[in-house]
Coordinates of C-alpha atoms and ligand atoms in Angstrom, one line a residue:
Chain A
M1 CA 0.0 0.0 0.0
N2 CA 1.0 3.6 -0.6
A3 CA 3.0 4.9 2.3
R4 CA 0.9 8.0 2.8
I5 CA -2.2 5.9 3.2
V6 CA -0.4 3.9 5.9
H7 CA 0.7 7.1 7.7
I8 CA -2.8 8.5 7.6
A9 CA -4.3 5.3 8.8
S10 CA -1.9 5.0 11.7
N11 CA -2.5 8.5 12.7
T12 CA -6.2 7.8 12.7
F13 CA -5.7 4.8 14.9
R14 CA -3.6 6.9 17.2
E15 CA -6.3 9.5 17.4
A16 CA -8.9 6.9 18.3
V17 CA -6.7 5.5 21.0
R18 CA -6.0 9.0 22.5
D19 CA -9.7 10.0 22.2
R20 CA -10.3 6.9 24.4
V21 CA -12.4 5.0 22.0
L22 CA -11.0 1.8 23.3
Y23 CA -12.5 2.6 26.7
N24 CA -15.7 1.0 25.5
L25 CA -13.8 -2.2 26.2
I26 CA -14.2 -1.6 29.9
A27 CA -18.0 -1.4 29.6
F28 CA -17.8 -4.6 27.4
A29 CA -15.7 -6.4 30.0
V30 CA -18.1 -5.5 32.8
L31 CA -21.1 -6.6 30.7
I32 CA -19.7 -9.9 29.6
S33 CA -18.4 -10.8 33.0
A34 CA -21.7 -10.0 34.6
A35 CA -23.5 -12.0 32.0
A36 CA -21.3 -15.0 32.4
I37 CA -21.7 -15.1 36.1
F38 CA -25.4 -14.7 35.8
I39 CA -25.8 -17.3 33.1
G40 CA -23.5 -19.7 34.9
Q41 CA -25.9 -19.6 37.9
I42 CA -29.2 -20.1 36.3
S43 CA -29.1 -22.3 33.2
I44 CA -27.9 -25.9 32.9
E45 CA -27.7 -26.9 29.3
I46 CA -27.9 -23.7 27.3
E47 CA -25.1 -21.7 28.8
R48 CA -23.0 -22.0 25.7
L49 CA -25.9 -20.9 23.4
V50 CA -26.7 -18.0 25.5
V51 CA -23.1 -16.8 26.0
I52 CA -22.3 -17.0 22.2
N53 CA -25.6 -15.3 21.3
L54 CA -25.3 -12.6 23.8
G55 CA -21.6 -12.1 23.5
L56 CA -21.4 -11.9 19.7
T57 CA -24.4 -9.6 19.6
A58 CA -22.7 -7.3 22.0
V59 CA -19.5 -7.4 20.0
S60 CA -21.5 -6.4 16.9
L61 CA -23.5 -3.7 18.6
F62 CA -20.5 -2.1 20.3
G63 CA -18.5 -2.1 17.1
V64 CA -21.4 -0.7 15.1
V65 CA -21.9 2.2 17.5
I66 CA -18.1 3.0 17.2
A67 CA -18.1 2.6 13.5
I68 CA -20.9 5.0 13.1
F69 CA -19.9 7.6 15.7
V70 CA -16.2 7.7 14.8
G71 CA -16.9 7.2 11.1
I72 CA -19.1 10.2 10.7
G73 CA -16.4 12.4 12.2
L74 CA -13.5 11.0 10.3
V75 CA -13.6 13.6 7.5
S76 CA -16.2 16.1 8.6
K77 CA -14.4 16.8 11.8
E78 CA -11.2 17.5 9.9
I79 CA -12.9 19.9 7.6
E80 CA -14.7 21.6 10.5
K81 CA -11.5 22.0 12.6
R82 CA -9.5 22.9 9.5
T83 CA -6.8 20.3 10.4
L84 CA -7.1 19.2 6.8
Y85 CA -5.5 22.3 5.4
T86 CA -2.1 21.4 6.4
V87 CA -2.5 17.8 5.3
L88 CA -4.0 18.4 1.8
S89 CA -1.4 21.1 1.1
R90 CA 1.1 18.3 1.2
P91 CA 1.6 15.7 -1.5
V92 CA -1.5 13.8 -0.3
R93 CA -4.3 13.1 -2.8
R94 CA -7.8 13.5 -1.5
W95 CA -8.6 9.9 -2.2
E96 CA -5.6 8.8 -0.2
F97 CA -6.9 10.8 2.7
I98 CA -10.3 9.1 2.6
V99 CA -8.8 5.6 2.2
G100 CA -6.2 6.2 4.9
K101 CA -8.9 7.4 7.3
F102 CA -11.1 4.3 6.5
F103 CA -8.3 1.9 7.1
G104 CA -7.4 3.7 10.4
L105 CA -10.9 3.2 11.7
A106 CA -11.1 -0.3 10.3
G107 CA -7.8 -1.1 12.1
T108 CA -9.2 0.4 15.4
L109 CA -12.3 -1.8 15.1
V110 CA -10.2 -4.9 14.4
V111 CA -8.2 -4.3 17.5
N112 CA -11.3 -3.5 19.5
T113 CA -13.0 -6.7 18.3
F114 CA -9.9 -8.7 19.1
F115 CA -10.2 -7.7 22.8
M116 CA -13.9 -8.2 22.9
A117 CA -13.5 -11.6 21.3
L118 CA -11.1 -12.5 24.1
G119 CA -13.9 -11.5 26.5
V120 CA -16.4 -13.8 24.8
F121 CA -14.0 -16.7 24.8
G122 CA -13.3 -16.1 28.4
A123 CA -17.0 -16.0 29.3
L124 CA -17.5 -19.2 27.3
L125 CA -14.7 -21.0 29.1
Y126 CA -16.1 -19.8 32.4
V127 CA -19.6 -21.3 31.8
A128 CA -18.7 -24.4 29.7
H129 CA -15.4 -25.1 31.4
R130 CA -13.8 -26.2 28.0
F131 CA -13.9 -25.4 24.3
S132 CA -15.4 -27.7 21.8
G133 CA -14.5 -28.1 18.2
A134 CA -17.6 -26.4 17.0
D135 CA -16.5 -23.3 18.8
S136 CA -14.0 -22.6 16.1
S137 CA -16.9 -21.3 13.9
I138 CA -17.1 -18.4 16.3
F139 CA -14.1 -17.1 14.4
I140 CA -16.2 -17.0 11.2
A141 CA -18.9 -15.2 13.0
L142 CA -16.3 -12.6 14.2
Y143 CA -14.9 -12.3 10.7
F144 CA -18.4 -11.5 9.4
I145 CA -18.9 -9.0 12.2
I146 CA -15.8 -7.2 11.1
L147 CA -17.0 -7.3 7.5
Q148 CA -20.1 -5.6 8.7
F149 CA -18.1 -2.9 10.4
L150 CA -16.2 -2.2 7.2
I151 CA -19.4 -1.6 5.3
I152 CA -20.7 0.6 8.1
C153 CA -17.5 2.7 8.3
A154 CA -17.6 3.2 4.5
L155 CA -21.3 4.3 4.7
A156 CA -20.7 6.6 7.6
L157 CA -17.8 8.2 5.6
L158 CA -20.0 8.5 2.5
F159 CA -22.9 10.1 4.3
S160 CA -20.7 12.5 6.2
S161 CA -19.1 13.7 2.9
F162 CA -22.4 15.4 2.0
S163 CA -24.5 15.8 5.1
S164 CA -24.3 16.9 8.7
P165 CA -22.8 14.6 11.4
L166 CA -26.2 14.1 13.0
L167 CA -28.0 13.3 9.8
S168 CA -25.1 11.0 8.8
A169 CA -25.5 9.1 12.1
V170 CA -29.2 8.8 11.5
F171 CA -28.7 7.5 7.9
A172 CA -26.0 5.1 8.9
F173 CA -28.0 3.7 11.8
S174 CA -31.1 3.3 9.7
L175 CA -29.2 1.5 7.1
F176 CA -27.8 -0.8 9.8
I177 CA -31.3 -1.6 11.0
I178 CA -32.8 -2.0 7.5
G179 CA -29.8 -4.0 6.3
S180 CA -30.2 -6.4 9.2
F181 CA -33.6 -7.3 7.8
A182 CA -32.4 -7.4 4.2
D183 CA -33.5 -11.0 3.9
D184 CA -37.0 -10.3 5.0
L185 CA -37.2 -7.3 2.8
R186 CA -36.1 -9.5 -0.2
G187 CA -38.8 -12.0 0.8
F188 CA -41.4 -9.3 1.1
A189 CA -40.4 -7.9 -2.3
T190 CA -41.3 -11.2 -4.0
L191 CA -44.8 -11.1 -2.5
A192 CA -45.6 -7.5 -3.4
H193 CA -47.1 -6.3 -6.7
G194 CA -46.7 -3.3 -9.0
L195 CA -44.8 -0.2 -7.8
T196 CA -44.4 -1.5 -4.2
R197 CA -42.6 -4.6 -5.6
W198 CA -40.1 -2.4 -7.6
V199 CA -39.4 -0.1 -4.7
A200 CA -39.1 -3.0 -2.2
T201 CA -36.8 -5.0 -4.6
G202 CA -34.7 -1.9 -5.2
T203 CA -34.4 -1.1 -1.6
A204 CA -33.7 -4.7 -0.6
Y205 CA -30.7 -5.0 -3.0
L206 CA -29.4 -1.5 -2.4
V207 CA -29.2 -1.7 1.4
P208 CA -26.2 -3.6 2.8
N209 CA -27.1 -7.2 3.3
F210 CA -26.4 -7.6 7.0
S211 CA -28.6 -10.6 7.3
A212 CA -26.1 -12.7 5.3
L213 CA -23.3 -11.4 7.6
N214 CA -25.1 -12.4 10.7
V215 CA -24.4 -16.0 11.5
I216 CA -24.4 -15.6 15.3
S217 CA -27.5 -17.7 15.9
A218 CA -26.2 -20.4 13.5
V219 CA -22.9 -20.6 15.3
A220 CA -24.6 -20.6 18.7
H221 CA -26.7 -23.6 17.5
Q222 CA -23.6 -25.3 16.2
Q223 CA -24.8 -25.3 12.6
P224 CA -22.1 -25.5 10.0
I225 CA -21.2 -22.4 7.9
S226 CA -20.5 -23.0 4.3
W227 CA -17.3 -21.8 2.7
Q228 CA -19.4 -20.5 -0.2
L229 CA -21.0 -18.1 2.3
V230 CA -17.6 -16.9 3.5
L231 CA -16.4 -16.3 0.0
Q232 CA -19.7 -14.6 -1.0
N233 CA -19.7 -12.4 2.0
T234 CA -16.1 -11.4 1.5
L235 CA -16.6 -10.4 -2.1
Y236 CA -19.8 -8.7 -1.3
T237 CA -18.2 -6.6 1.4
L238 CA -15.2 -5.7 -0.8
F239 CA -17.6 -4.6 -3.5
Y240 CA -20.0 -2.7 -1.3
T241 CA -17.2 -1.0 0.6
A242 CA -15.4 0.0 -2.6
M243 CA -18.5 1.5 -4.0
A244 CA -19.3 3.5 -0.9
L245 CA -15.7 4.7 -0.6
S246 CA -15.7 5.7 -4.3
G247 CA -18.8 7.7 -3.8
A248 CA -17.2 9.4 -0.8
V249 CA -14.1 10.2 -2.9
L250 CA -16.2 11.5 -5.8
I251 CA -18.0 13.9 -3.6
F252 CA -15.0 14.9 -1.5
D253 CA -12.9 15.5 -4.6
R254 CA -15.1 18.2 -5.8
R255 CA -15.7 19.9 -2.5
D256 CA -14.5 23.3 -1.3
L257 CA -13.0 23.2 2.2
K258 CA -14.6 25.8 4.4
Chain B
M1 CA 11.7 31.7 -13.6
A2 CA 8.5 32.8 -12.0
A3 CA 7.8 31.0 -8.7
I4 CA 4.0 31.7 -9.0
E5 CA 2.0 32.7 -12.0
I6 CA -1.6 33.3 -11.2
L7 CA -3.5 33.2 -14.5
G8 CA -7.0 34.6 -14.0
L9 CA -8.0 32.7 -10.9
E10 CA -11.4 33.8 -9.8
K11 CA -13.8 32.5 -7.2
T12 CA -17.6 32.9 -6.7
Y13 CA -18.9 31.2 -3.6
M14 CA -22.5 30.1 -3.4
V15 CA -24.0 31.3 -0.2
G16 CA -27.3 30.9 1.6
F17 CA -29.0 27.9 2.9
W18 CA -32.1 27.4 0.8
R19 CA -31.8 29.7 -2.1
K20 CA -28.1 29.8 -3.0
R21 CA -26.9 33.1 -4.3
P22 CA -23.5 33.7 -5.9
K23 CA -21.0 35.8 -3.9
R24 CA -18.0 37.0 -5.7
A25 CA -14.9 36.6 -3.5
L26 CA -12.2 37.2 -6.1
Q27 CA -12.3 38.8 -9.5
P28 CA -10.0 37.2 -12.1
L29 CA -6.6 37.7 -10.7
H30 CA -3.4 37.9 -12.7
L31 CA -0.2 38.0 -10.7
T32 CA 3.4 36.9 -11.1
V33 CA 5.8 36.3 -8.2
D34 CA 9.4 35.9 -9.1
D35 CA 11.8 33.3 -7.8
G36 CA 13.5 34.4 -4.6
E37 CA 11.1 37.2 -3.8
I38 CA 9.4 38.1 -0.6
F39 CA 6.0 39.0 -1.9
G40 CA 3.3 40.7 0.2
F41 CA -0.3 40.2 -0.5
L42 CA -2.1 43.1 1.2
G43 CA -5.7 43.8 1.6
P44 CA -8.3 44.6 4.3
N45 CA -10.5 42.0 5.9
G46 CA -12.6 40.1 3.4
A47 CA -10.5 41.3 0.5
G48 CA -10.0 37.7 -0.8
K49 CA -6.4 37.0 0.4
T50 CA -7.3 33.7 2.1
T51 CA -9.5 32.7 -0.8
T52 CA -6.6 33.1 -3.2
L53 CA -4.2 31.2 -1.0
K54 CA -6.7 28.4 -0.6
M55 CA -7.2 28.1 -4.3
L56 CA -3.4 27.9 -4.8
M57 CA -3.3 25.1 -2.2
G58 CA -6.0 23.2 -3.9
L59 CA -8.3 23.5 -0.9
V60 CA -10.9 25.4 -2.7
F61 CA -11.6 25.1 -6.4
P62 CA -11.6 28.2 -8.6
T63 CA -14.6 29.2 -10.6
A64 CA -12.3 29.8 -13.5
G65 CA -8.6 30.4 -14.2
R66 CA -5.5 28.5 -13.4
A67 CA -2.1 29.0 -12.0
R68 CA 1.4 27.7 -12.3
I69 CA 3.6 27.1 -9.3
L70 CA 7.4 26.5 -9.7
G71 CA 6.8 26.1 -13.4
R72 CA 4.2 23.4 -13.1
D73 CA 0.4 23.3 -13.2
W74 CA -0.7 24.1 -9.7
T75 CA -2.7 20.9 -9.3
D76 CA 0.3 18.7 -10.0
P77 CA 1.0 16.7 -6.8
E78 CA 4.7 17.0 -7.4
V79 CA 4.3 20.7 -6.7
K80 CA 3.1 20.1 -3.2
A81 CA 6.3 18.4 -2.1
Q82 CA 8.1 21.7 -2.8
I83 CA 5.8 24.2 -1.1
G84 CA 4.9 25.0 2.5
F85 CA 1.7 26.5 3.7
L86 CA 0.7 28.2 6.9
P87 CA -3.1 28.6 7.0
E88 CA -4.8 31.5 8.7
Q89 CA -5.3 30.8 12.5
P90 CA -3.9 27.3 12.1
Y91 CA -5.3 24.4 14.0
F92 CA -3.8 21.0 14.3
Y93 CA -4.5 17.5 15.7
D94 CA -4.7 18.5 19.3
Y95 CA -4.1 15.1 20.7
L96 CA -0.5 15.2 19.3
T97 CA 2.6 16.8 20.7
A98 CA 4.4 19.3 18.4
H99 CA 7.1 16.6 17.8
E100 CA 4.5 14.0 16.8
L101 CA 2.7 16.5 14.6
L102 CA 5.8 17.4 12.7
D103 CA 7.0 13.9 12.4
Y104 CA 3.6 12.9 10.9
Y105 CA 3.7 15.9 8.5
G106 CA 7.3 15.0 7.6
Q107 CA 6.1 11.5 6.7
L108 CA 3.4 12.9 4.5
S109 CA 5.8 15.3 2.8
G110 CA 8.2 12.5 2.1
V111 CA 11.0 13.6 4.4
P112 CA 13.2 10.5 4.8
A113 CA 12.9 8.7 8.2
K114 CA 16.6 9.2 9.0
D115 CA 16.4 13.0 8.7
R116 CA 13.0 13.5 10.3
K117 CA 14.1 13.6 13.9
N118 CA 16.8 16.2 13.4
R119 CA 14.7 18.2 11.0
V120 CA 11.8 18.4 13.5
E121 CA 14.2 19.6 16.3
E122 CA 15.7 22.1 14.0
V123 CA 12.5 23.8 12.9
L124 CA 11.1 23.8 16.4
Q125 CA 14.3 25.7 17.5
R126 CA 13.9 28.0 14.6
V127 CA 10.4 29.1 15.4
G128 CA 11.3 29.4 19.1
L129 CA 9.3 26.5 20.4
T130 CA 11.4 25.0 23.2
D131 CA 10.5 23.1 26.3
I132 CA 7.4 21.7 24.8
K133 CA 8.3 18.0 24.9
G134 CA 5.3 15.9 25.8
I135 CA 2.8 18.7 25.7
Q136 CA -0.2 18.1 23.5
L137 CA -1.2 20.8 21.1
R138 CA -4.5 21.3 22.8
K139 CA -2.5 23.0 25.6
F140 CA -0.8 25.4 23.2
S141 CA -1.4 29.1 23.4
K142 CA -2.4 30.9 20.2
G143 CA 1.1 32.2 19.6
M144 CA 2.5 28.8 20.2
L145 CA 0.1 27.3 17.6
Q146 CA 1.1 30.0 15.2
R147 CA 4.8 29.1 15.7
A148 CA 4.0 25.4 15.3
G149 CA 2.2 26.4 12.1
I150 CA 5.3 28.1 10.8
A151 CA 7.4 25.1 11.7
Q152 CA 5.2 22.8 9.7
A153 CA 5.3 25.1 6.7
I154 CA 9.1 25.0 6.5
L155 CA 9.7 21.5 7.9
H156 CA 10.4 19.8 4.5
S157 CA 12.6 22.8 3.3
P158 CA 10.2 23.8 0.6
K159 CA 11.3 26.1 -2.2
L160 CA 8.3 28.2 -1.9
V161 CA 6.4 29.2 1.3
F162 CA 2.9 30.5 1.5
L163 CA 2.0 32.2 4.7
D164 CA -1.5 33.5 5.5
E165 CA -1.0 36.2 8.1
P166 CA 2.2 34.8 9.6
M167 CA 2.4 37.5 12.3
S168 CA -1.1 37.1 13.7
G169 CA -1.3 36.0 17.3
L170 CA 2.3 36.7 18.0
D171 CA 3.8 39.0 20.6
P172 CA 6.1 41.9 19.6
L173 CA 9.2 39.7 20.0
G174 CA 7.6 36.8 18.1
R175 CA 6.8 39.1 15.2
R176 CA 10.3 40.3 15.1
E177 CA 11.5 36.7 15.1
V178 CA 9.1 35.8 12.3
R179 CA 10.3 38.8 10.3
D180 CA 13.9 37.6 10.7
L181 CA 12.9 34.1 9.8
I182 CA 11.3 35.3 6.6
L183 CA 14.4 37.2 5.7
Q184 CA 16.5 34.1 6.4
L185 CA 14.3 32.0 4.2
Q186 CA 14.9 34.5 1.4
Q187 CA 18.7 34.3 2.0
E188 CA 18.4 30.5 1.7
G189 CA 17.0 31.1 -1.8
K190 CA 13.4 30.5 -1.0
T191 CA 10.4 32.4 -2.3
V192 CA 8.0 33.7 0.3
F193 CA 4.4 34.7 -0.5
F194 CA 2.6 36.1 2.5
S195 CA -0.7 37.8 3.1
T196 CA -1.1 40.5 5.7
H197 CA -3.0 43.6 6.6
I198 CA -0.1 44.9 8.8
L199 CA 1.6 47.4 6.5
S200 CA 4.7 47.9 8.5
D201 CA 5.5 44.2 8.1
A202 CA 5.1 44.4 4.4
E203 CA 7.1 47.6 4.3
A204 CA 9.9 46.0 6.2
L205 CA 10.1 42.7 4.4
C206 CA 8.7 42.7 0.9
D207 CA 10.4 43.2 -2.3
R208 CA 7.1 43.7 -4.0
V209 CA 3.5 43.8 -2.8
A210 CA 0.1 43.4 -4.4
I211 CA -2.8 45.3 -3.0
I212 CA -6.3 43.7 -3.3
N213 CA -9.6 45.0 -2.1
Q214 CA -13.1 43.5 -2.5
G215 CA -11.6 40.7 -4.6
E216 CA -10.0 43.0 -7.0
L217 CA -6.3 43.7 -7.6
R218 CA -5.6 47.5 -7.0
G219 CA -1.8 47.7 -7.6
V220 CA 1.3 45.7 -7.7
G221 CA 4.9 46.9 -7.4
A222 CA 8.0 47.3 -5.4
V223 CA 7.3 49.0 -2.1
E224 CA 9.7 51.8 -3.0
E225 CA 7.9 52.3 -6.3
L226 CA 4.5 52.4 -4.6
T227 CA 5.6 54.8 -2.0
K228 CA 7.7 57.0 -4.3
S229 CA 7.5 60.7 -4.0
V230 CA 3.9 61.8 -4.5
Q231 CA 3.9 63.9 -7.6
G232 CA 7.6 64.7 -7.1
K233 CA 7.5 66.8 -3.9
V234 CA 10.4 67.5 -1.6
E235 CA 10.5 68.6 2.0
V236 CA 12.9 71.5 2.7
V237 CA 14.0 72.2 6.3
W238 CA 16.4 75.1 7.3
Q239 CA 17.5 76.8 10.5
G240 CA 15.8 80.0 11.3
T241 CA 12.6 81.5 12.6
Q242 CA 11.4 83.4 9.5
V243 CA 10.6 82.9 5.9
P244 CA 12.5 85.1 3.4
A245 CA 10.4 86.7 0.7
S246 CA 12.2 84.7 -2.0
M247 CA 11.1 81.5 -0.3
K248 CA 7.6 82.7 0.1
A249 CA 7.5 83.2 -3.7
L250 CA 7.9 79.5 -4.1
G251 CA 4.6 79.0 -2.4
G252 CA 3.6 76.2 -0.1
E253 CA 3.0 76.3 3.6
F254 CA 5.6 77.1 6.1
H255 CA 5.8 75.5 9.5
V256 CA 8.0 77.2 12.1
T257 CA 9.0 75.0 15.0
G258 CA 11.5 76.4 17.5
E259 CA 14.6 77.1 15.4
T260 CA 13.6 75.4 12.2
V261 CA 11.3 76.1 9.3
R262 CA 9.9 73.3 7.2
T263 CA 8.0 73.5 3.9
V264 CA 7.0 71.2 1.1
I265 CA 7.7 72.3 -2.5
S266 CA 7.7 70.6 -5.8
E267 CA 10.9 68.9 -6.9
N268 CA 11.7 71.2 -9.8
Q269 CA 11.8 74.2 -7.4
Q270 CA 14.5 72.5 -5.3
D271 CA 17.4 74.4 -6.9
A272 CA 15.6 77.8 -6.6
A273 CA 15.0 77.1 -2.9
I274 CA 18.7 76.2 -2.3
D275 CA 19.8 79.4 -4.1
A276 CA 17.3 81.5 -2.1
L277 CA 18.5 80.1 1.2
R278 CA 22.1 80.6 0.3
R279 CA 21.5 84.2 -0.7
E280 CA 19.8 84.8 2.7
R281 CA 22.7 82.9 4.5
L282 CA 20.3 80.6 6.1
R283 CA 21.6 77.2 7.0
L284 CA 19.9 74.3 5.1
I285 CA 19.2 71.3 7.2
S286 CA 17.7 68.9 4.8
I287 CA 16.0 68.3 1.5
V288 CA 14.3 65.0 1.2
P289 CA 11.8 63.6 -1.3
V290 CA 8.4 63.2 0.3
R291 CA 7.3 59.6 0.3
T292 CA 3.9 58.4 1.0
S293 CA 4.0 55.6 3.5
L294 CA 2.7 52.3 2.3
E295 CA -0.1 53.0 4.6
S296 CA -1.3 56.2 3.0
Y297 CA -0.9 54.5 -0.4
F298 CA -3.0 51.7 0.8
V299 CA -5.6 54.0 2.3
E300 CA -5.7 56.0 -0.9
K301 CA -6.1 52.9 -3.0
L302 CA -8.9 51.6 -0.9
Q303 CA -10.7 54.9 -0.8
H304 CA -10.4 55.0 -4.5
S305 CA -11.9 51.6 -4.9
Q306 CA -14.7 52.4 -2.6
T307 CA -15.7 55.4 -4.6
T308 CA -15.5 53.5 -7.9
A309 CA -17.5 50.7 -6.3
G310 CA -20.0 53.3 -5.2
T311 CA -20.4 54.9 -8.6
S312 CA -20.7 51.5 -10.4
A313 CA -23.3 50.3 -7.9
Ligands
ATP401 N1 -16.6 29.5 2.4 C1 -17.1 30.7 2.0 N2 -18.3 30.8 1.6 C2 -18.8 32.0 1.2 N3 -18.1 33.1 1.2 C3 -16.9 33.1 1.6 C4 -16.3 31.9 2.0 N4 -15.0 32.1 2.3 C5 -14.8 33.4 2.1 N5 -15.9 34.0 1.7 C6 -16.1 35.4 1.3 O1 -15.1 35.8 0.4 C7 -14.6 37.1 0.7 C8 -13.1 37.0 0.8 O2 -12.8 36.3 2.0 P1 -11.3 36.0 2.4 O3 -11.4 35.0 3.6 O4 -10.5 35.5 1.2 O5 -10.7 37.4 2.9 P2 -9.3 37.8 3.5 O6 -8.7 38.8 2.6 O7 -8.5 36.6 3.8 O8 -9.7 38.5 4.8 P3 -9.1 38.5 6.3 O9 -8.0 39.6 6.3 O10 -10.2 38.9 7.2 O11 -8.5 37.2 6.6 C9 -15.3 37.6 1.9 O12 -16.3 38.4 1.5 C10 -15.9 36.3 2.5 O13 -17.1 36.6 3.1
MG402 MG1 -7.7 35.8 5.5

């Protein structure tokens, strides 16, 4: 990768760390420990199922909130505070800035997810006393969760390149919710008629397909996850992220800085 | 070679929330800055100085026109490695220390890793930022931020430096230091283009200045040229308390203060005045051409533009 992108990404990571973004891990640790103790006391057979379900859902939600709230500020805050002036007056292309920022946040989220995953495995060990072979599919669920973060980061960046931070957050969060029901929406589209069908189909395919990226419940129930799905989700995320980032670059490239 | 050639850059902003109206910030500007010059870009608040600089830096896109910097098209990324820019009221990543900030900017400007540490120390020294190790920029005073801003502008030893109001926020000593620094940069063979509305700074530093008001260029030239004797007048001062008749004949007003008399006459009467004083055996103290200060030139230009704007409106 181009060195400037790496420098911008690592500075973005440093910013996140110094802005205490990783402090969310404390809240996560408290939550997961409390849950583990609580579940360990009440249930008999379903501890594993509950811990995985709850743990991974928390990992996903914590990350989504960070992706949205840090993501919408990545570029807009730099424009607002005018820190960009002394960056873009250097040999840095605008697209490099966007891509660097994106990777910086993505890196932050990967590190954050790594620590949260340790928490989930710790909780699992606490309630089940040992790991089983089926637990390895938790890694796939975590991988999908990270893919989901990438899409959300890119969308937050895209929205913040043309709208206010508040609106961007609302847009990104709405898309996260709608995207989580993408499967249902696609199902609904096939049932509808006329204009509704067109609108529903269009929406269903335009919103990020987070249903396909959510395998938490399948993993909790020890259902196998196919390699096709892994491949398909990887390609889908690459494509969707690239499109969203290109949109952000196209808008940002033409924009006057205040 | 010209360091900067501005070829008709102009800018119209669209303002307003719902119904966008055009607002002209800069009329087509043509300006050339030579290599090695210290060039002052003068104008009152809202004249369009910052807008021009932002266009040259590629931060704002011109409505029309183009520019060449160091012989290349101004959008050429290669150009950016050779220029430095101090924005107006600079603001930086406040979670970094000055060392970290400069190191990061050095990376972005392609300063090799082995030189970076020394270079950072050197420019911090140069702008008078010492004892700041480990202090985040959020704890910097306005003047310290301004100094950090100058440091980042010269960090990568650019050939051409753009400074938007380099003296603002600095104490008198700081202003003096920055003046000296700008002169040093010139001695190192660099070109400095700076905007200001502080005329004494421009007068003390600039080889040439451009004056801009309401987005329009009002005059360009060497400071000496612009402040050259107004319509060829000279000021004559001699010792005495009275005005001989032969001097009175030359006209003008006479001011007697203590033991000296002072008057302003036109340049071509200079010899007649010397002869008259000699005949009267009065001691001549001085004859000097009357210069307008840059300030009065400036005020005159601005008043002129206000009246023309008034008539055209
Ligand atoms: N982003 C913007 N949107 C709309 N108008 C703008 C914008 N930036 C500047 N202007 C207008 O353009 C004109 C020139 O502004 P500019 O900032 O270039 O002036 P300046 O010469 O730098 O003034 P100062 O000495 O106060 O810094 C002003 O009338 C200003 O209102
Ligand atoms: Mg200005």
